[in-house]
């Protein structure tokens, strides 16, 4: 078994166990998370997206919002229990939920995508996979994004007690997508509180330049 295959197996087992017990990050009930979702949609509005790809959709809390601005949405998560919960929401034929690991599949081969969304996902990939693998994913997604298409990242930044969420690590991931060719259209920090802790959510909207 390769390192990537071991990481994929660990991801599936770990996140499936979490989602089988409910909403592990209180996505549905945390005010700052729902406010982040609303803000991302407001940034994306003003354009209708033909095809959207959401990576790490969980139980579909954000996916239903995407359905309002896209003609079709493919929403992926590595955890079968998360996808089962998402499908139970009954969002209609324009939204497809699929159990898939973006690091294993050829989803980018199903492009081009007019919109790619990752909220609170990239640092989990960075926890499971090497930086080379994450960089490879960024380049593949850039290639699979339609000209003038968009990619949005939204990630929490915290201090030393949360090493996965250190601001300089989060910004490194965001810079990686710029370095593979995306142009930063807009970037902002959304501030809030979660579990009694002040948090900053870095939201970056990228655009693939037209040739």
PDB file of C-alpha atoms in Angstrom:
ATOM      1  CA  UNK A   1       0.000   0.000   0.000  1.00  0.00           C
ATOM      2  CA  UNK A   2       1.372   3.417  -0.964  1.00  0.00           C
ATOM      3  CA  UNK A   3       1.533   6.412   1.383  1.00  0.00           C
ATOM      4  CA  UNK A   4      -1.335   8.038  -0.500  1.00  0.00           C
ATOM      5  CA  UNK A   5      -3.457   4.894  -0.235  1.00  0.00           C
ATOM      6  CA  UNK A   6      -2.784   4.685   3.511  1.00  0.00           C
ATOM      7  CA  UNK A   7      -3.742   8.343   3.907  1.00  0.00           C
ATOM      8  CA  UNK A   8      -6.957   7.745   1.960  1.00  0.00           C
ATOM      9  CA  UNK A   9      -7.893   4.777   4.128  1.00  0.00           C
ATOM     10  CA  UNK A  10      -7.205   6.733   7.301  1.00  0.00           C
ATOM     11  CA  UNK A  11      -9.258   9.680   6.033  1.00  0.00           C
ATOM     12  CA  UNK A  12     -12.263   7.538   5.188  1.00  0.00           C
ATOM     13  CA  UNK A  13     -12.237   5.688   8.521  1.00  0.00           C
ATOM     14  CA  UNK A  14     -11.522   8.747  10.682  1.00  0.00           C
ATOM     15  CA  UNK A  15     -14.070  11.126   9.183  1.00  0.00           C
ATOM     16  CA  UNK A  16     -16.714   8.449   8.716  1.00  0.00           C
ATOM     17  CA  UNK A  17     -16.510   7.667  12.437  1.00  0.00           C
ATOM     18  CA  UNK A  18     -16.921  11.355  13.281  1.00  0.00           C
ATOM     19  CA  UNK A  19     -19.907  11.939  11.000  1.00  0.00           C
ATOM     20  CA  UNK A  20     -21.626   8.730  12.083  1.00  0.00           C
ATOM     21  CA  UNK A  21     -22.047  10.343  15.520  1.00  0.00           C
ATOM     22  CA  UNK A  22     -23.578  13.588  14.208  1.00  0.00           C
ATOM     23  CA  UNK A  23     -22.217  16.986  13.215  1.00  0.00           C
ATOM     24  CA  UNK A  24     -18.631  16.866  14.569  1.00  0.00           C
ATOM     25  CA  UNK A  25     -17.914  20.585  14.100  1.00  0.00           C
ATOM     26  CA  UNK A  26     -21.425  21.892  14.896  1.00  0.00           C
ATOM     27  CA  UNK A  27     -21.586  23.308  11.375  1.00  0.00           C
ATOM     28  CA  UNK A  28     -25.354  23.563  11.407  1.00  0.00           C
ATOM     29  CA  UNK A  29     -25.547  25.437  14.719  1.00  0.00           C
ATOM     30  CA  UNK A  30     -22.396  27.554  14.991  1.00  0.00           C
ATOM     31  CA  UNK A  31     -23.201  31.183  14.197  1.00  0.00           C
ATOM     32  CA  UNK A  32     -19.783  32.103  12.790  1.00  0.00           C
ATOM     33  CA  UNK A  33     -19.803  29.103  10.439  1.00  0.00           C
ATOM     34  CA  UNK A  34     -23.230  29.944   9.061  1.00  0.00           C
ATOM     35  CA  UNK A  35     -22.188  33.572   8.733  1.00  0.00           C
ATOM     36  CA  UNK A  36     -19.093  32.477   6.805  1.00  0.00           C
ATOM     37  CA  UNK A  37     -21.247  30.420   4.445  1.00  0.00           C
ATOM     38  CA  UNK A  38     -23.546  33.377   3.865  1.00  0.00           C
ATOM     39  CA  UNK A  39     -20.591  35.666   3.223  1.00  0.00           C
ATOM     40  CA  UNK A  40     -19.046  33.282   0.692  1.00  0.00           C
ATOM     41  CA  UNK A  41     -22.326  33.166  -1.213  1.00  0.00           C
ATOM     42  CA  UNK A  42     -22.573  36.945  -1.188  1.00  0.00           C
ATOM     43  CA  UNK A  43     -19.076  37.150  -2.676  1.00  0.00           C
ATOM     44  CA  UNK A  44     -19.996  34.654  -5.381  1.00  0.00           C
ATOM     45  CA  UNK A  45     -23.375  36.174  -6.274  1.00  0.00           C
ATOM     46  CA  UNK A  46     -23.768  38.296  -9.360  1.00  0.00           C
ATOM     47  CA  UNK A  47     -22.802  35.424 -11.617  1.00  0.00           C
ATOM     48  CA  UNK A  48     -24.617  32.215 -12.509  1.00  0.00           C
ATOM     49  CA  UNK A  49     -22.363  29.127 -12.483  1.00  0.00           C
ATOM     50  CA  UNK A  50     -23.093  26.332 -14.902  1.00  0.00           C
ATOM     51  CA  UNK A  51     -21.120  23.622 -13.058  1.00  0.00           C
ATOM     52  CA  UNK A  52     -19.869  23.792  -9.459  1.00  0.00           C
ATOM     53  CA  UNK A  53     -17.638  21.377  -7.538  1.00  0.00           C
ATOM     54  CA  UNK A  54     -17.624  21.326  -3.724  1.00  0.00           C
ATOM     55  CA  UNK A  55     -14.784  19.426  -2.054  1.00  0.00           C
ATOM     56  CA  UNK A  56     -15.403  18.286   1.529  1.00  0.00           C
ATOM     57  CA  UNK A  57     -19.139  18.944   1.607  1.00  0.00           C
ATOM     58  CA  UNK A  58     -19.848  17.128   4.880  1.00  0.00           C
ATOM     59  CA  UNK A  59     -23.599  16.827   5.407  1.00  0.00           C
ATOM     60  CA  UNK A  60     -24.389  19.495   2.808  1.00  0.00           C
ATOM     61  CA  UNK A  61     -24.874  22.556   5.006  1.00  0.00           C
ATOM     62  CA  UNK A  62     -23.184  24.797   2.439  1.00  0.00           C
ATOM     63  CA  UNK A  63     -24.214  22.746  -0.590  1.00  0.00           C
ATOM     64  CA  UNK A  64     -27.833  23.835  -0.466  1.00  0.00           C
ATOM     65  CA  UNK A  65     -26.662  27.452  -0.724  1.00  0.00           C
ATOM     66  CA  UNK A  66     -24.606  26.591  -3.809  1.00  0.00           C
ATOM     67  CA  UNK A  67     -27.731  25.212  -5.425  1.00  0.00           C
ATOM     68  CA  UNK A  68     -29.106  28.745  -5.551  1.00  0.00           C
ATOM     69  CA  UNK A  69     -26.287  30.067  -7.747  1.00  0.00           C
ATOM     70  CA  UNK A  70     -25.312  27.035  -9.857  1.00  0.00           C
ATOM     71  CA  UNK A  71     -27.166  24.993 -12.466  1.00  0.00           C
ATOM     72  CA  UNK A  72     -25.518  21.778 -11.255  1.00  0.00           C
ATOM     73  CA  UNK A  73     -23.406  20.931  -8.208  1.00  0.00           C
ATOM     74  CA  UNK A  74     -21.190  17.912  -7.562  1.00  0.00           C
ATOM     75  CA  UNK A  75     -20.515  17.696  -3.812  1.00  0.00           C
ATOM     76  CA  UNK A  76     -17.846  15.300  -2.536  1.00  0.00           C
ATOM     77  CA  UNK A  77     -16.901  13.961   0.849  1.00  0.00           C
ATOM     78  CA  UNK A  78     -14.668  11.098   1.908  1.00  0.00           C
ATOM     79  CA  UNK A  79     -17.062   9.997   4.676  1.00  0.00           C
ATOM     80  CA  UNK A  80     -19.995   7.766   3.619  1.00  0.00           C
ATOM     81  CA  UNK A  81     -21.909   8.740   6.775  1.00  0.00           C
ATOM     82  CA  UNK A  82     -21.627  12.435   5.846  1.00  0.00           C
ATOM     83  CA  UNK A  83     -22.903  11.798   2.322  1.00  0.00           C
ATOM     84  CA  UNK A  84     -25.778   9.721   3.698  1.00  0.00           C
ATOM     85  CA  UNK A  85     -26.816  12.662   5.885  1.00  0.00           C
ATOM     86  CA  UNK A  86     -26.449  15.060   2.969  1.00  0.00           C
ATOM     87  CA  UNK A  87     -28.621  12.973   0.662  1.00  0.00           C
ATOM     88  CA  UNK A  88     -31.300  12.778   3.352  1.00  0.00           C
ATOM     89  CA  UNK A  89     -31.711  16.560   3.068  1.00  0.00           C
ATOM     90  CA  UNK A  90     -33.397  16.048  -0.319  1.00  0.00           C
ATOM     91  CA  UNK A  91     -31.937  18.921  -2.322  1.00  0.00           C
ATOM     92  CA  UNK A  92     -33.164  17.919  -5.768  1.00  0.00           C
ATOM     93  CA  UNK A  93     -31.689  16.569  -9.010  1.00  0.00           C
ATOM     94  CA  UNK A  94     -29.379  19.532  -9.675  1.00  0.00           C
ATOM     95  CA  UNK A  95     -27.168  18.475  -6.724  1.00  0.00           C
ATOM     96  CA  UNK A  96     -25.238  15.196  -6.760  1.00  0.00           C
ATOM     97  CA  UNK A  97     -23.608  13.943  -3.562  1.00  0.00           C
ATOM     98  CA  UNK A  98     -20.798  11.453  -4.015  1.00  0.00           C
ATOM     99  CA  UNK A  99     -18.503   9.547  -1.669  1.00  0.00           C
ATOM    100  CA  UNK A 100     -15.074  10.353  -3.073  1.00  0.00           C
ATOM    101  CA  UNK A 101     -11.574  11.324  -2.068  1.00  0.00           C
ATOM    102  CA  UNK A 102     -10.396  14.222  -4.216  1.00  0.00           C
ATOM    103  CA  UNK A 103      -6.811  12.976  -3.821  1.00  0.00           C
ATOM    104  CA  UNK A 104      -7.643   9.642  -5.412  1.00  0.00           C
ATOM    105  CA  UNK A 105     -10.268  10.239  -8.047  1.00  0.00           C
ATOM    106  CA  UNK A 106     -10.214  11.929 -11.412  1.00  0.00           C
ATOM    107  CA  UNK A 107     -12.987  14.398 -10.632  1.00  0.00           C
ATOM    108  CA  UNK A 108     -11.026  17.202 -12.273  1.00  0.00           C
ATOM    109  CA  UNK A 109     -11.240  15.081 -15.437  1.00  0.00           C
ATOM    110  CA  UNK A 110     -15.005  15.676 -15.321  1.00  0.00           C
ATOM    111  CA  UNK A 111     -14.413  19.405 -15.773  1.00  0.00           C
ATOM    112  CA  UNK A 112     -14.173  22.100 -16.735  1.00  0.00           C
ATOM    113  CA  UNK A 113     -15.683  23.540 -13.554  1.00  0.00           C
ATOM    114  CA  UNK A 114     -16.997  27.079 -13.445  1.00  0.00           C
ATOM    115  CA  UNK A 115     -16.728  27.141  -9.662  1.00  0.00           C
ATOM    116  CA  UNK A 116     -14.713  25.107  -7.138  1.00  0.00           C
ATOM    117  CA  UNK A 117     -15.377  25.507  -3.402  1.00  0.00           C
ATOM    118  CA  UNK A 118     -13.407  24.299  -0.378  1.00  0.00           C
ATOM    119  CA  UNK A 119     -14.513  25.512   3.043  1.00  0.00           C
ATOM    120  CA  UNK A 120     -12.516  24.285   6.055  1.00  0.00           C
ATOM    121  CA  UNK A 121     -11.010  21.489   3.962  1.00  0.00           C
ATOM    122  CA  UNK A 122      -7.531  22.322   2.688  1.00  0.00           C
ATOM    123  CA  UNK A 123      -5.790  22.081   6.063  1.00  0.00           C
ATOM    124  CA  UNK A 124      -7.302  18.634   6.642  1.00  0.00           C
ATOM    125  CA  UNK A 125      -5.789  17.518   3.344  1.00  0.00           C
ATOM    126  CA  UNK A 126      -2.522  19.056   4.519  1.00  0.00           C
ATOM    127  CA  UNK A 127      -2.766  17.028   7.731  1.00  0.00           C
ATOM    128  CA  UNK A 128      -3.271  13.768   5.846  1.00  0.00           C
ATOM    129  CA  UNK A 129      -1.082  14.259   2.778  1.00  0.00           C
ATOM    130  CA  UNK A 130       2.329  15.648   1.935  1.00  0.00           C
ATOM    131  CA  UNK A 131       2.716  19.235   0.791  1.00  0.00           C
ATOM    132  CA  UNK A 132       3.721  17.884  -2.609  1.00  0.00           C
ATOM    133  CA  UNK A 133       0.369  16.077  -2.871  1.00  0.00           C
ATOM    134  CA  UNK A 134      -1.552  19.217  -1.901  1.00  0.00           C
ATOM    135  CA  UNK A 135       0.428  21.230  -4.457  1.00  0.00           C
ATOM    136  CA  UNK A 136      -0.325  18.602  -7.085  1.00  0.00           C
ATOM    137  CA  UNK A 137      -4.036  18.873  -6.262  1.00  0.00           C
ATOM    138  CA  UNK A 138      -3.902  22.664  -6.626  1.00  0.00           C
ATOM    139  CA  UNK A 139      -2.350  22.376 -10.080  1.00  0.00           C
ATOM    140  CA  UNK A 140      -4.888  19.748 -11.165  1.00  0.00           C
ATOM    141  CA  UNK A 141      -7.795  21.901 -10.002  1.00  0.00           C
ATOM    142  CA  UNK A 142      -6.379  24.898 -11.833  1.00  0.00           C
ATOM    143  CA  UNK A 143      -6.223  22.861 -15.036  1.00  0.00           C
ATOM    144  CA  UNK A 144      -9.802  21.679 -14.486  1.00  0.00           C
ATOM    145  CA  UNK A 145     -11.211  25.176 -13.856  1.00  0.00           C
ATOM    146  CA  UNK A 146     -12.875  26.863 -16.821  1.00  0.00           C
ATOM    147  CA  UNK A 147     -11.334  30.043 -18.162  1.00  0.00           C
ATOM    148  CA  UNK A 148     -12.615  32.945 -16.068  1.00  0.00           C
ATOM    149  CA  UNK A 149     -13.852  30.324 -13.588  1.00  0.00           C
ATOM    150  CA  UNK A 150     -13.546  30.773  -9.845  1.00  0.00           C
ATOM    151  CA  UNK A 151     -12.235  28.939  -6.810  1.00  0.00           C
ATOM    152  CA  UNK A 152     -13.009  29.967  -3.239  1.00  0.00           C
ATOM    153  CA  UNK A 153     -11.204  28.921  -0.066  1.00  0.00           C
ATOM    154  CA  UNK A 154     -12.475  29.688   3.432  1.00  0.00           C
ATOM    155  CA  UNK A 155     -10.385  28.548   6.397  1.00  0.00           C
ATOM    156  CA  UNK A 156     -10.229  29.288  10.103  1.00  0.00           C
ATOM    157  CA  UNK A 157      -7.004  30.722  11.538  1.00  0.00           C
ATOM    158  CA  UNK A 158      -6.056  30.149  15.180  1.00  0.00           C
ATOM    159  CA  UNK A 159      -2.984  30.252  17.416  1.00  0.00           C
ATOM    160  CA  UNK A 160      -0.349  27.782  18.574  1.00  0.00           C
ATOM    161  CA  UNK A 161      -2.826  25.565  20.425  1.00  0.00           C
ATOM    162  CA  UNK A 162      -4.260  24.568  17.031  1.00  0.00           C
ATOM    163  CA  UNK A 163      -1.229  23.751  14.837  1.00  0.00           C
ATOM    164  CA  UNK A 164      -3.318  22.835  11.782  1.00  0.00           C
ATOM    165  CA  UNK A 165      -4.858  26.319  11.837  1.00  0.00           C
ATOM    166  CA  UNK A 166      -1.809  28.507  12.339  1.00  0.00           C
ATOM    167  CA  UNK A 167      -2.282  31.679  10.275  1.00  0.00           C
ATOM    168  CA  UNK A 168       0.989  31.295   8.398  1.00  0.00           C
ATOM    169  CA  UNK A 169       0.096  27.718   7.435  1.00  0.00           C
ATOM    170  CA  UNK A 170      -3.382  28.723   6.253  1.00  0.00           C
ATOM    171  CA  UNK A 171      -1.926  31.585   4.206  1.00  0.00           C
ATOM    172  CA  UNK A 172       0.624  29.212   2.695  1.00  0.00           C
ATOM    173  CA  UNK A 173      -2.199  27.038   1.382  1.00  0.00           C
ATOM    174  CA  UNK A 174      -3.989  30.058  -0.050  1.00  0.00           C
ATOM    175  CA  UNK A 175      -0.759  31.331  -1.636  1.00  0.00           C
ATOM    176  CA  UNK A 176      -0.248  27.911  -3.205  1.00  0.00           C
ATOM    177  CA  UNK A 177      -3.350  28.341  -5.353  1.00  0.00           C
ATOM    178  CA  UNK A 178      -2.158  31.743  -6.465  1.00  0.00           C
ATOM    179  CA  UNK A 179       1.219  30.267  -7.341  1.00  0.00           C
ATOM    180  CA  UNK A 180      -0.256  27.609  -9.635  1.00  0.00           C
ATOM    181  CA  UNK A 181      -1.909  30.320 -11.728  1.00  0.00           C
ATOM    182  CA  UNK A 182      -5.096  31.596 -10.109  1.00  0.00           C
ATOM    183  CA  UNK A 183      -5.458  35.350  -9.687  1.00  0.00           C
ATOM    184  CA  UNK A 184      -6.728  36.682  -6.345  1.00  0.00           C
ATOM    185  CA  UNK A 185      -9.974  38.534  -7.070  1.00  0.00           C
ATOM    186  CA  UNK A 186     -10.734  39.434  -3.451  1.00  0.00           C
ATOM    187  CA  UNK A 187      -9.622  38.416   0.031  1.00  0.00           C
ATOM    188  CA  UNK A 188     -10.939  39.237   3.483  1.00  0.00           C
ATOM    189  CA  UNK A 189     -10.985  38.163   7.112  1.00  0.00           C
ATOM    190  CA  UNK A 190     -14.287  37.377   8.779  1.00  0.00           C
ATOM    191  CA  UNK A 191     -14.124  37.553  12.567  1.00  0.00           C
ATOM    192  CA  UNK A 192     -16.258  35.721  15.065  1.00  0.00           C
ATOM    193  CA  UNK A 193     -16.326  33.423  18.080  1.00  0.00           C
ATOM    194  CA  UNK A 194     -16.545  29.652  18.250  1.00  0.00           C
ATOM    195  CA  UNK A 195     -16.649  27.657  21.482  1.00  0.00           C
ATOM    196  CA  UNK A 196     -15.743  30.824  23.363  1.00  0.00           C
ATOM    197  CA  UNK A 197     -12.609  31.430  21.274  1.00  0.00           C
ATOM    198  CA  UNK A 198     -12.106  34.391  18.941  1.00  0.00           C
ATOM    199  CA  UNK A 199     -11.461  33.186  15.402  1.00  0.00           C
ATOM    200  CA  UNK A 200     -10.545  34.687  12.036  1.00  0.00           C
ATOM    201  CA  UNK A 201     -11.748  33.044   8.829  1.00  0.00           C
ATOM    202  CA  UNK A 202      -9.649  33.826   5.783  1.00  0.00           C
ATOM    203  CA  UNK A 203     -11.825  33.924   2.657  1.00  0.00           C
ATOM    204  CA  UNK A 204     -10.061  34.126  -0.691  1.00  0.00           C
ATOM    205  CA  UNK A 205     -11.816  34.280  -4.048  1.00  0.00           C
ATOM    206  CA  UNK A 206      -9.576  33.225  -6.912  1.00  0.00           C
ATOM    207  CA  UNK A 207     -10.189  33.552 -10.636  1.00  0.00           C
ATOM    208  CA  UNK A 208      -8.580  31.676 -13.512  1.00  0.00           C
ATOM    209  CA  UNK A 209      -7.434  34.244 -16.063  1.00  0.00           C
ATOM    210  CA  UNK A 210      -8.752  33.944 -19.588  1.00  0.00           C
ATOM    211  CA  UNK A 211      -6.058  33.109 -22.150  1.00  0.00           C
TER     212      UNK A 211
END
